[in-house]
Tab-separated table of C-alpha atoms in Angstrom:
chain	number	residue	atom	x	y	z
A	50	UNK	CA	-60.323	93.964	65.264
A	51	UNK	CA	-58.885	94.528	68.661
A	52	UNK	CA	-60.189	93.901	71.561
A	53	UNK	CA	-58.867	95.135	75.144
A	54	UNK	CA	-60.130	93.241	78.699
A	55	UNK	CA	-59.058	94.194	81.933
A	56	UNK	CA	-55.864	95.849	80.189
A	57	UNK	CA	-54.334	98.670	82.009
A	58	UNK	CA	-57.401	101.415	81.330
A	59	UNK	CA	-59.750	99.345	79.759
A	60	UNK	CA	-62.633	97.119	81.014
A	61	UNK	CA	-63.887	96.163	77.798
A	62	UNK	CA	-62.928	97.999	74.559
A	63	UNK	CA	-62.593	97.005	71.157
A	64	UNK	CA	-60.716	98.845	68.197
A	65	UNK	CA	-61.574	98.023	64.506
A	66	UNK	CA	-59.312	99.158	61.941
A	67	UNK	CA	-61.850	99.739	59.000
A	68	UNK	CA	-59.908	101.993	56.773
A	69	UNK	CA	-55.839	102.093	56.190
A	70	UNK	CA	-55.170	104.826	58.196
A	71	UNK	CA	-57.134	105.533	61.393
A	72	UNK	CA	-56.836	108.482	63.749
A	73	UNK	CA	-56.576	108.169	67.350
A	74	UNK	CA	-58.040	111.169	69.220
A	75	UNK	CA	-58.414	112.093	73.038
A	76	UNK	CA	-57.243	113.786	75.906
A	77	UNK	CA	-54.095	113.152	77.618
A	78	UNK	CA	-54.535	109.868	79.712
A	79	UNK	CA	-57.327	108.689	78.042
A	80	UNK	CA	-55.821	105.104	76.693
A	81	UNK	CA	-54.327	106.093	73.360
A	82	UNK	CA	-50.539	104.969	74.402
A	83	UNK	CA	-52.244	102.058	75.927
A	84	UNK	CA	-53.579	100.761	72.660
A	85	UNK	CA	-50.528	100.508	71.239
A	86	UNK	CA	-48.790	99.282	73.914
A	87	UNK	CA	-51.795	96.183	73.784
A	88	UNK	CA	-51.216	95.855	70.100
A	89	UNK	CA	-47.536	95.742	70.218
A	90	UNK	CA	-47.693	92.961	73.214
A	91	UNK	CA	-50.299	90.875	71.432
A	92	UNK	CA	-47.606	91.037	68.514
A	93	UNK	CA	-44.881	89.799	70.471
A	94	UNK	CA	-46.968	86.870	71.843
A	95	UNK	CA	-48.236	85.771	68.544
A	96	UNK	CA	-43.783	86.618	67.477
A	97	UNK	CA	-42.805	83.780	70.622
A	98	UNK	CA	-42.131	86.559	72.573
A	99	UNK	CA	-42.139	86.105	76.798
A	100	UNK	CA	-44.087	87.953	79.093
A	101	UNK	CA	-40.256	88.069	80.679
A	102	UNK	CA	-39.775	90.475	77.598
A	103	UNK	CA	-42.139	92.714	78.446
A	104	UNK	CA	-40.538	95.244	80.454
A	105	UNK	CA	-40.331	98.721	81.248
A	106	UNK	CA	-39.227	101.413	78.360
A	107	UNK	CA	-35.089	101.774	78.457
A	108	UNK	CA	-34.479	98.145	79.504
A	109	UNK	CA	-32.337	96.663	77.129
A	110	UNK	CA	-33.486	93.512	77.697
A	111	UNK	CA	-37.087	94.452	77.025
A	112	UNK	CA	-38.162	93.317	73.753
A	113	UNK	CA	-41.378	95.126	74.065
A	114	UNK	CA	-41.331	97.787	75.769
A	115	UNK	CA	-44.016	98.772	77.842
A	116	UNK	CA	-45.009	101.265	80.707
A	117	UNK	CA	-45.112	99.673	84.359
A	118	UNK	CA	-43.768	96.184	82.799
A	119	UNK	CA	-46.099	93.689	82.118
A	120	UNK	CA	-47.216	93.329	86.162
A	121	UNK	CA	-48.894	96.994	85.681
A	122	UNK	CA	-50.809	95.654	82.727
A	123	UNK	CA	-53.383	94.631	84.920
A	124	UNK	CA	-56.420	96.799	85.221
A	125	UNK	CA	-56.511	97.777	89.011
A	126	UNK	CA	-59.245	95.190	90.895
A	127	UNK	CA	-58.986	92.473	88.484
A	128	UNK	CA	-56.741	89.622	88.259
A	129	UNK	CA	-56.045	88.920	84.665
A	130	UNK	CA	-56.070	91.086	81.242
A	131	UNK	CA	-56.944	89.866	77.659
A	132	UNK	CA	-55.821	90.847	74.380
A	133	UNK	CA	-58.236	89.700	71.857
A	134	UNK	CA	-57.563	89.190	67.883
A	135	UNK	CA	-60.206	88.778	65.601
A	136	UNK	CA	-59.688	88.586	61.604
A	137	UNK	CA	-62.919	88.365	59.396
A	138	UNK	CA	-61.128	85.519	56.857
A	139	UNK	CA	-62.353	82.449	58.299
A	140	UNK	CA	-63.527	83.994	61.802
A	141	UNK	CA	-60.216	83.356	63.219
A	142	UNK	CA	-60.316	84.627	67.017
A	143	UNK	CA	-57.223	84.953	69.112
A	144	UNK	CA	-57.033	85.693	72.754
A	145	UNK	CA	-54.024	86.411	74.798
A	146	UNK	CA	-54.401	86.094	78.796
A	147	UNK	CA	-51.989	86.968	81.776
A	148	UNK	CA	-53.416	85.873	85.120
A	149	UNK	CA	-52.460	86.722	88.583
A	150	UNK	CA	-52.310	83.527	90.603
A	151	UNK	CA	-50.578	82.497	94.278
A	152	UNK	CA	-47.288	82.286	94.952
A	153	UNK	CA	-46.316	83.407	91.468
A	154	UNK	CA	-46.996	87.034	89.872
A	155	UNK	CA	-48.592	86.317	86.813
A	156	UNK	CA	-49.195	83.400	84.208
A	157	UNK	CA	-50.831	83.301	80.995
A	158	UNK	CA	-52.884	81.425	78.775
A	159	UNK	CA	-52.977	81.756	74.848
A	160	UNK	CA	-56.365	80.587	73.173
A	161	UNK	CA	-56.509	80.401	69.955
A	162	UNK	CA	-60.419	79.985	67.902
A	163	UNK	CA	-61.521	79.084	64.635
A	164	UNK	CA	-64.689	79.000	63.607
A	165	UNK	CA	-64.930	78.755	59.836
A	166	UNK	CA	-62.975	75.658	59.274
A	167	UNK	CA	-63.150	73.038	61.392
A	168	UNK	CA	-64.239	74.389	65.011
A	169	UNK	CA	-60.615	73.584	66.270
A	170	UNK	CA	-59.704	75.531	69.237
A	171	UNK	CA	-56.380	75.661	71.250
A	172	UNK	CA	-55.158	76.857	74.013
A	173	UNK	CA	-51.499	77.289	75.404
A	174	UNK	CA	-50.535	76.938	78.915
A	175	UNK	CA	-47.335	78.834	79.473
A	176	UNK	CA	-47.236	78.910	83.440
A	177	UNK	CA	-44.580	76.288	83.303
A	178	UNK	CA	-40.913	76.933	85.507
A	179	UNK	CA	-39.669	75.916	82.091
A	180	UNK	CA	-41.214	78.902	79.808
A	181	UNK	CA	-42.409	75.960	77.741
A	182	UNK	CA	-46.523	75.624	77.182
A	183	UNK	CA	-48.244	72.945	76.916
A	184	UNK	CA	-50.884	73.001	74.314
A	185	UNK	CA	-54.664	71.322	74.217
A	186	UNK	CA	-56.369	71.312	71.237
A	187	UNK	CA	-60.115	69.899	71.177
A	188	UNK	CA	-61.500	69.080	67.725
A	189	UNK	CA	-64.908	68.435	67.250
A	190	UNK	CA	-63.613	65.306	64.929
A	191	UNK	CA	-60.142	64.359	67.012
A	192	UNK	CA	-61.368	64.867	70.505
A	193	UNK	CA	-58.523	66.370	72.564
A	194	UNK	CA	-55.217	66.519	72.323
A	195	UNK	CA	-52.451	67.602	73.953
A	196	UNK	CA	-48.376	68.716	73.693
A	197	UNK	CA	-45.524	70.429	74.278
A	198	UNK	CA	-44.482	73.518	72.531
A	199	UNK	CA	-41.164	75.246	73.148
A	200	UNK	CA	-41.442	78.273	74.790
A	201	UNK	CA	-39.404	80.903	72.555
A	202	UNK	CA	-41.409	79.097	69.509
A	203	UNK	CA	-43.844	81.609	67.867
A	204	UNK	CA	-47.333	80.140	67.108
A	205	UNK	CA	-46.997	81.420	63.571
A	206	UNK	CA	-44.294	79.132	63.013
A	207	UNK	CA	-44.285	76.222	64.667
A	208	UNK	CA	-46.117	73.900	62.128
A	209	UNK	CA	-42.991	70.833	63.277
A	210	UNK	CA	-44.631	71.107	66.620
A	211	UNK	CA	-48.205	70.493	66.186
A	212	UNK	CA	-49.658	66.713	65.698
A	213	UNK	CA	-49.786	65.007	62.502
A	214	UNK	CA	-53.700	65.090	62.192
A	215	UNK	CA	-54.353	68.486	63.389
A	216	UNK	CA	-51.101	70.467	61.807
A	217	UNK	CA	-53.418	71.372	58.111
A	218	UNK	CA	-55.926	73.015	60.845
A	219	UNK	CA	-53.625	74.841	62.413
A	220	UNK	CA	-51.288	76.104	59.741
A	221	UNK	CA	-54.414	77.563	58.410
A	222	UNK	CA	-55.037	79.393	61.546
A	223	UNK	CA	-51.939	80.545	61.939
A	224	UNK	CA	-51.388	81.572	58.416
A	225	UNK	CA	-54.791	83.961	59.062
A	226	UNK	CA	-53.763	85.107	62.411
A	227	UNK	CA	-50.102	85.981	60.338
A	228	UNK	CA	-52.250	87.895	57.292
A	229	UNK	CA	-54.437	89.445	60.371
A	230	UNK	CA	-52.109	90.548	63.321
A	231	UNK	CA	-48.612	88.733	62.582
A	232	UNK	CA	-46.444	92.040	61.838
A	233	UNK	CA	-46.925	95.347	64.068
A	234	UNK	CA	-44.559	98.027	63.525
A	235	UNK	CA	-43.959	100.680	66.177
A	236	UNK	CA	-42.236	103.975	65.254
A	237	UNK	CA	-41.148	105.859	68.172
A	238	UNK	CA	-38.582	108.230	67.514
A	239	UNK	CA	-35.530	109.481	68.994
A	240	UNK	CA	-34.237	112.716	66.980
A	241	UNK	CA	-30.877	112.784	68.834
A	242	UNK	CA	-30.120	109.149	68.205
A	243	UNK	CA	-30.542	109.457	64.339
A	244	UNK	CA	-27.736	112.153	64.496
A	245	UNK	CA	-25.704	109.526	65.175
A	246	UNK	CA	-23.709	107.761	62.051
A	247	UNK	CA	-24.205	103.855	62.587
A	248	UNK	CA	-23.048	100.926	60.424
A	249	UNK	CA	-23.963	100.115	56.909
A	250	UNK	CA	-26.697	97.412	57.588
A	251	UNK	CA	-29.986	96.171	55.978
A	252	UNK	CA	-32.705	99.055	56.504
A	253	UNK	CA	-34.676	96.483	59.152
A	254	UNK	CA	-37.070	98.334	61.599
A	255	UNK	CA	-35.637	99.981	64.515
A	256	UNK	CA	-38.771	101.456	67.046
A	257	UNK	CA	-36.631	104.328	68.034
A	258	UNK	CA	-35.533	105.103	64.517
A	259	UNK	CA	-32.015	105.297	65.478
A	260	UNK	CA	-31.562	102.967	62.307
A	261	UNK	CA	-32.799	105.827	59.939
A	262	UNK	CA	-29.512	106.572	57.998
A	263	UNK	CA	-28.416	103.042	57.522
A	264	UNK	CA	-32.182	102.448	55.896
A	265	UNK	CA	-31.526	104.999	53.741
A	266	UNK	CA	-28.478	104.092	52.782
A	267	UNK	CA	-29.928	100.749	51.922
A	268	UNK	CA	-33.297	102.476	50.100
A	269	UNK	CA	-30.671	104.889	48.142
A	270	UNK	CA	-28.250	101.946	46.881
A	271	UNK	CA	-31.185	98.796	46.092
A	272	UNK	CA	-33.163	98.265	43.318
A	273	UNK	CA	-35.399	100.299	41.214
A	274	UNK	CA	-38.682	99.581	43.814
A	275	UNK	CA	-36.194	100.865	46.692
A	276	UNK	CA	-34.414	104.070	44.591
A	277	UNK	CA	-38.236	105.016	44.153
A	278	UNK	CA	-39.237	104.459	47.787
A	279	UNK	CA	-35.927	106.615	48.490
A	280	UNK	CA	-37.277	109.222	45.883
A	281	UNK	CA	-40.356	109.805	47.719
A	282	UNK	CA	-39.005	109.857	51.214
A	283	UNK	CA	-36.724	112.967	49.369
A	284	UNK	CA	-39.729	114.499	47.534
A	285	UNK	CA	-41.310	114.636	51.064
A	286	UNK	CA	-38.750	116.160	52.947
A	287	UNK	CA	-38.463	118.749	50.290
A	288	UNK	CA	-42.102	119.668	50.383
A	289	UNK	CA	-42.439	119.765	53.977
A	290	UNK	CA	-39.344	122.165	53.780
A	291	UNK	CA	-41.014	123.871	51.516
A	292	UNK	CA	-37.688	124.105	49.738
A	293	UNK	CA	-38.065	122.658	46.245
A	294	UNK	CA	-34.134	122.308	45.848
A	295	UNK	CA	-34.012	120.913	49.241
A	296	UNK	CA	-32.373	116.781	48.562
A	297	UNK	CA	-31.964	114.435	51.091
A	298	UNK	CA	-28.841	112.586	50.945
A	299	UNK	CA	-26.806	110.017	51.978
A	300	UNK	CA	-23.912	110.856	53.646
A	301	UNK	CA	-20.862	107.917	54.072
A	302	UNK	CA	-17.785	107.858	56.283
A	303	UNK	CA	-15.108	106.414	53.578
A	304	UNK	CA	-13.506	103.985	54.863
A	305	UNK	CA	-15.167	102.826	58.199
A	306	UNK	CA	-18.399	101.393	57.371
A	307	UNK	CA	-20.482	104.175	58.929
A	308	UNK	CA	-23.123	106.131	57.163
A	309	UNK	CA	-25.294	109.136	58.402
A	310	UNK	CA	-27.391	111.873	56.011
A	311	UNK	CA	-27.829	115.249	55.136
A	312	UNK	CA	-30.073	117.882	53.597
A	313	UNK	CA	-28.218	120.055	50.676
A	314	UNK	CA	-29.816	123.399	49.854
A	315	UNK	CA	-27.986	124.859	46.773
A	316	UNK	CA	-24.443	124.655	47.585
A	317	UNK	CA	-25.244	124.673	51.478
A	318	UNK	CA	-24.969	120.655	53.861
A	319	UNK	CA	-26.935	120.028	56.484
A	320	UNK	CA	-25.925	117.064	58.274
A	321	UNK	CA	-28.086	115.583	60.702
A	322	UNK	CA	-26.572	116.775	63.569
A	323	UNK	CA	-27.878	120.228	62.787
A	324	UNK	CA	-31.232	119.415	62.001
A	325	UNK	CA	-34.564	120.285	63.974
A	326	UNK	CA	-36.066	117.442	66.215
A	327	UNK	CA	-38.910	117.866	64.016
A	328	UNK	CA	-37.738	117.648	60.692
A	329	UNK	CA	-35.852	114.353	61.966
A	330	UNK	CA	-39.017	113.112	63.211
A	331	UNK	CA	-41.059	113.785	60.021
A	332	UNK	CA	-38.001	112.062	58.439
A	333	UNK	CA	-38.240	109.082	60.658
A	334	UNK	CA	-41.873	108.238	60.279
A	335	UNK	CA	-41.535	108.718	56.184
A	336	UNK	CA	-38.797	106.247	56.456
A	337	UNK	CA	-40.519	103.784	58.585
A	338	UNK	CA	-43.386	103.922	56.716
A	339	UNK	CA	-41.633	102.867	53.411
A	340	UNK	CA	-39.443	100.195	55.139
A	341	UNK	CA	-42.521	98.493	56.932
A	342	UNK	CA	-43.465	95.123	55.275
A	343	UNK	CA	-46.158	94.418	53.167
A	344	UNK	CA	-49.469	94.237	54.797
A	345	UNK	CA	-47.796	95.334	58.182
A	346	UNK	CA	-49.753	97.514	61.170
A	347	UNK	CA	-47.433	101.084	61.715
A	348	UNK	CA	-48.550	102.329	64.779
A	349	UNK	CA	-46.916	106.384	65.297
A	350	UNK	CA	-47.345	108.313	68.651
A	351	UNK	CA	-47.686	112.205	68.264
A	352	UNK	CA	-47.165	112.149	64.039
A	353	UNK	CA	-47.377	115.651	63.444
A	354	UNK	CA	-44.657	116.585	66.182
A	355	UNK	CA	-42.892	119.481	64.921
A	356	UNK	CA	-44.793	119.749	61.535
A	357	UNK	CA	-45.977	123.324	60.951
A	358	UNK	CA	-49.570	123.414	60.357
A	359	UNK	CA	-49.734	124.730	56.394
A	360	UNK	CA	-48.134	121.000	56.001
A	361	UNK	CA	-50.289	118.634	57.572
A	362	UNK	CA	-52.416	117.542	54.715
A	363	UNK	CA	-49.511	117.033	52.772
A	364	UNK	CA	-48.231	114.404	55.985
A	365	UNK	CA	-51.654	113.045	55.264
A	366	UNK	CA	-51.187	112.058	51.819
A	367	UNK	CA	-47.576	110.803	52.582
A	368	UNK	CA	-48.994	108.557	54.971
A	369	UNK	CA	-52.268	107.243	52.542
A	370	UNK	CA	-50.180	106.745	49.669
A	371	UNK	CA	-47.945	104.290	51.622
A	372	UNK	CA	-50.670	102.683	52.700
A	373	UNK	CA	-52.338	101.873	49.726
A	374	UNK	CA	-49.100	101.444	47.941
A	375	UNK	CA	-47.507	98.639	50.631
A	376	UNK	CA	-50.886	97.486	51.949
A	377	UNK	CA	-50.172	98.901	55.639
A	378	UNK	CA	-52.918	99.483	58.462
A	379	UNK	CA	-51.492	103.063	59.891
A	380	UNK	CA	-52.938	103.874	63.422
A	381	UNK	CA	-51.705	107.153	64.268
A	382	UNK	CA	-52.339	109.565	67.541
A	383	UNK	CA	-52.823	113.369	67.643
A	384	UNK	CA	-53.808	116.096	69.628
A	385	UNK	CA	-53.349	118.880	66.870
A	386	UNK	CA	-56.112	120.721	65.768
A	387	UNK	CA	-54.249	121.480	62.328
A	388	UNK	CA	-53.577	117.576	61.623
A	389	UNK	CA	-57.333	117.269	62.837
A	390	UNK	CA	-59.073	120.141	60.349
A	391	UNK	CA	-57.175	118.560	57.332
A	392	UNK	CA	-58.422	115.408	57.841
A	393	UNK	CA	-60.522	114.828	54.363
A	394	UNK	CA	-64.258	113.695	54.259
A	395	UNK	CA	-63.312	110.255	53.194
A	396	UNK	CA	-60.876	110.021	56.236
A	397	UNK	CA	-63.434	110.574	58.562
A	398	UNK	CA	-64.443	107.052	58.819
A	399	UNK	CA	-61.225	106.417	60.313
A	400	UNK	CA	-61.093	108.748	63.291
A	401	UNK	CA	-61.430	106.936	66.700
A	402	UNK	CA	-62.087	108.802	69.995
A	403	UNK	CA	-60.488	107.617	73.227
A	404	UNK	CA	-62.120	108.696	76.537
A	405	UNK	CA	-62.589	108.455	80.374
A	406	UNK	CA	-65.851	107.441	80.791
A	407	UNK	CA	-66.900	108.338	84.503
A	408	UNK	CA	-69.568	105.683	84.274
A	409	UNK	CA	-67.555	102.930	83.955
A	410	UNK	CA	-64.858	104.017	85.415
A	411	UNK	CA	-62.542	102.855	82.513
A	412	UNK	CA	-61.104	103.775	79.370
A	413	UNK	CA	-63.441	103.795	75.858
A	414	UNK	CA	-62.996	103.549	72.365
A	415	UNK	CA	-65.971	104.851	69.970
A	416	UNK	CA	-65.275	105.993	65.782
A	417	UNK	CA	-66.102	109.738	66.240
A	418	UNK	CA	-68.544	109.281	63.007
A	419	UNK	CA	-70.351	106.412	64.832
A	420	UNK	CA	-71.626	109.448	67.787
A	421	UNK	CA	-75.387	110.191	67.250
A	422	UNK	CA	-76.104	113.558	64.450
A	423	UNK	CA	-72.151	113.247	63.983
A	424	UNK	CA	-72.374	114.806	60.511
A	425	UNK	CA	-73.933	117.169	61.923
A	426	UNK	CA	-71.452	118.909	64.157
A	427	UNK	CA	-68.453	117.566	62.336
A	428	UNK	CA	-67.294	118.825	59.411
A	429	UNK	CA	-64.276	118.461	57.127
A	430	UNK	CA	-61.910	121.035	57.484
A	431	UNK	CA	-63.552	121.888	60.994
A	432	UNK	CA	-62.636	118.723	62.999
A	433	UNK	CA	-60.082	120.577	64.742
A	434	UNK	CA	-62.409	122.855	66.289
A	435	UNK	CA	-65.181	120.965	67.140
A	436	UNK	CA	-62.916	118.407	69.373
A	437	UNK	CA	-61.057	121.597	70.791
A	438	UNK	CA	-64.490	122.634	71.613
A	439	UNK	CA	-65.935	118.709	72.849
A	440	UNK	CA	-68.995	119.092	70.289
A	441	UNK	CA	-69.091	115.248	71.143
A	442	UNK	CA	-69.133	114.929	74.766
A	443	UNK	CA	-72.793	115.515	74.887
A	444	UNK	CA	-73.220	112.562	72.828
A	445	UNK	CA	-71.104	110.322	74.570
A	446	UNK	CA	-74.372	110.055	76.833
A	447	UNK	CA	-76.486	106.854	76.276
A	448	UNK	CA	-79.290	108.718	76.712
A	449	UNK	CA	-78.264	111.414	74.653
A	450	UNK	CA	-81.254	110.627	71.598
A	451	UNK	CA	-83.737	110.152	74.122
A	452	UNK	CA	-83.006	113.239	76.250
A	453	UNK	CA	-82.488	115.606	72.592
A	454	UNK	CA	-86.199	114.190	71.670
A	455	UNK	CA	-87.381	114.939	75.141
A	456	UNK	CA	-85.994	118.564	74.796
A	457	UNK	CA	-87.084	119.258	70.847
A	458	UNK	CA	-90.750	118.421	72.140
A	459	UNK	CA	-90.301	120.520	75.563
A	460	UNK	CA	-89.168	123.185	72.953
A	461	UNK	CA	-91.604	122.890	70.538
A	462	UNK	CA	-94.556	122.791	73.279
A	463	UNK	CA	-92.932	126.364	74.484
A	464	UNK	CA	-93.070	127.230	71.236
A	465	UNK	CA	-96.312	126.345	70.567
A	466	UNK	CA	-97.573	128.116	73.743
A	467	UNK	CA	-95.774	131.223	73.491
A	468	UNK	CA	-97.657	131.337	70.127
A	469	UNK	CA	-100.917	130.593	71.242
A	470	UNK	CA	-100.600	133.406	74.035
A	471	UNK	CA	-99.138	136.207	71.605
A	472	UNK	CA	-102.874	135.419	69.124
A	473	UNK	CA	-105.287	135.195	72.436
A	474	UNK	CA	-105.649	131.464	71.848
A	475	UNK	CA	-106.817	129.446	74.889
């Protein structure tokens, strides 16, 4: 579970992902880009990233990307935001802090809980000149203690760092937090950068996809487990096509260590360079699905750009057989009403609305089926419609039970009356 203090939107919103694949819905600007942003950060941290690293979308040196830097993170009248962690094995909680103090812009604290082994908690310091932290730990059974620990050292890995007496505490912490949070994958694709041929490398991750032809190349050449993972990224294209003869393949340069792809239909190439944005997209996300490691988080902006919508339950299956197959957490986004209407009864679980809420004045995160009578105006095959329409806004209302009682009973006295007037009842 995520949670999200005082971060950009948010006052104080939490995100569980209960099912492999969850759907986040809402308008534009409600939060959705902001929750990945918050998961992505809170993966770098927990990676040995730098809040230095956090910088604005384009920078090359900006390891994680994110809108307004990590100075706009800030929810406007506070002076620090959290990123919060929890994993249900072992109660681990995590909590990531950047504070605004004088003199200096920001600093942060990292505090890590546990609760199920030995009540050990720590906390990093990293508001050093040197980018270094130094970390306490307090032990109900060693007291507190206290170290340095590099800066550019992730927390997963840095068993040599941690004391003698507490390092069996804290590899176990860190080996939950790893299970829990340590891998999250965003795929944000750039179409006109995967027309590009690049080198001939290991199929690694690349957010902007630009990577895409070298991972296939490395899918279409490795074992058996990766010809297969190939075979389906090809049996997908085709059906979203809906060209059975369509084949994706790889397409080297001889001789220079480049590589790009291609569709063939019959007798007929395609190369990349002449295919749609959205057929490069849909190619991208099948691809980074596939690649992502075992028991990794895939977060996907906008996954249905450019898929017509006769082919969006087949994108839905795609994307649930990957993640039962590899074990992944999906979180996608969308706005489209076809995605949204073949989204499956089982699915529903997994569909999380993101809001404005005027009350608070901040951001919101509720699962759509957790809204009061939800199964009553949502249906499958009908989702599409009924958040076109807002059938939930009305019970976004905390007093939206007590004021639907109030109003059955108003009707039923009316009823009741207009009855008793039509028979000559007093």
């Amino acid at each position: 579970m995520y949670r999200f203090i005082n971060f950009k939107g948010f006052a104080d919103a939490t995100l569980e992902l209960r099912t492999p694949v969850t759907i986040l819905i809402g308008r534009n600007g409600a939060g959705k880009s902001n929750v990945i942003e918050g998961m992505d950060i809170a993966a770098g941290i927990l990676r040995g990233r730098q809040l230095a690293e956090i910088g604005l979308p384009g920078d090359v040196n900006a390891a994680v990307p994110v809108r307004g830097g990590h100075a706009e993170c800030i929810r406007k009248g506070a002076q620090s935001f959290a990123i919060g962690l929890h994993t249900g094995a072992g109660a681990v909680e995590y909590t990531f802090e950047v504070r605004r103090t004088s003199g200096k812009p920001i600093r942060s604290t990292l505090s890590v809980f546990e609760r199920g082994h030995n009540g050990t908690e720590l906390q990093f310091d990293t508001s050093g000149e040197s980018g270094d932290s130094v970390v306490t730990a307090t032990s109900p059974t060693l007291g507190v203690k206290s170290w340095a620990h590099p800066g550019n050292c992730s927390i997963l890995g840095n068993g040599g760092h941690v004391p003698h007496l507490l390092h069996d505490g804290f590899a176990l912490m860190a080996e939950r937090l790893r299970e829990g949070f340590g891998t999250v994958a965003v795929v944000d694709p750039v179409p006109a950068r995967m027309r590009m041929p690049v080198r001939e490398v290991a199929g690694d991750h690349v957010r902007d996809c630009s990577n895409v032809p070298a991972a296939l190349n490395w899918l279409a050449d490795g074992t058996a487990t990766q010809k297969a993972q190939f075979g389906r990224i090809r049996e997908f294209v085709a059906r979203l096509l809906e060209q059975s003869e369509a084949k994706l393949e790889v397409m080297p340069f001889q001789g220079t260590g480049m590589v790009s792809f291609k569709i063939r239909l019959a007798d007929v190439d395609c190369p990349a360079t002449l295919l749609s944005d959205g057929t490069l997209h849909a190619i991208a996300v099948a691809t980074a699905l596939e690649i992502a490691p075992q028991g990794a988080i895939v977060c996907i902006e906008d996954i249905d750009r450019g898929v017509h919508p006769s082919q969006m339950r087949h994108l839905l299956d795609f994307v649930a057989g990957v993640a039962e197959r590899n074990k992944l957490r999906v979180l996608l986004t969308t706005q489209n009403t076809g995605l949204l209407d073949a989204v499956n009864d089982e699915e529903m679980s997994g569909v999380v609305l993101c809001y404005w809420d005027e009350r608070t004045k901040a951001s919101t995160l509720v699962p759509l089926m957790d809204l009061p009578d939800a199964k009553f105006f949502i249906r499958s095959g009908h989702l599409g419609d009924a958040v076109a329409r807002e059938l939930y806004r009305s019970r976004l209302d905390p007093d939206f039970e007590a004021k639907s009682l109030a109003g059955a009973l108003e009707r039923m006295a009316e009823s009741e009356a207009a009855i008793r007037e039509a028979r000559g009842w007093k």
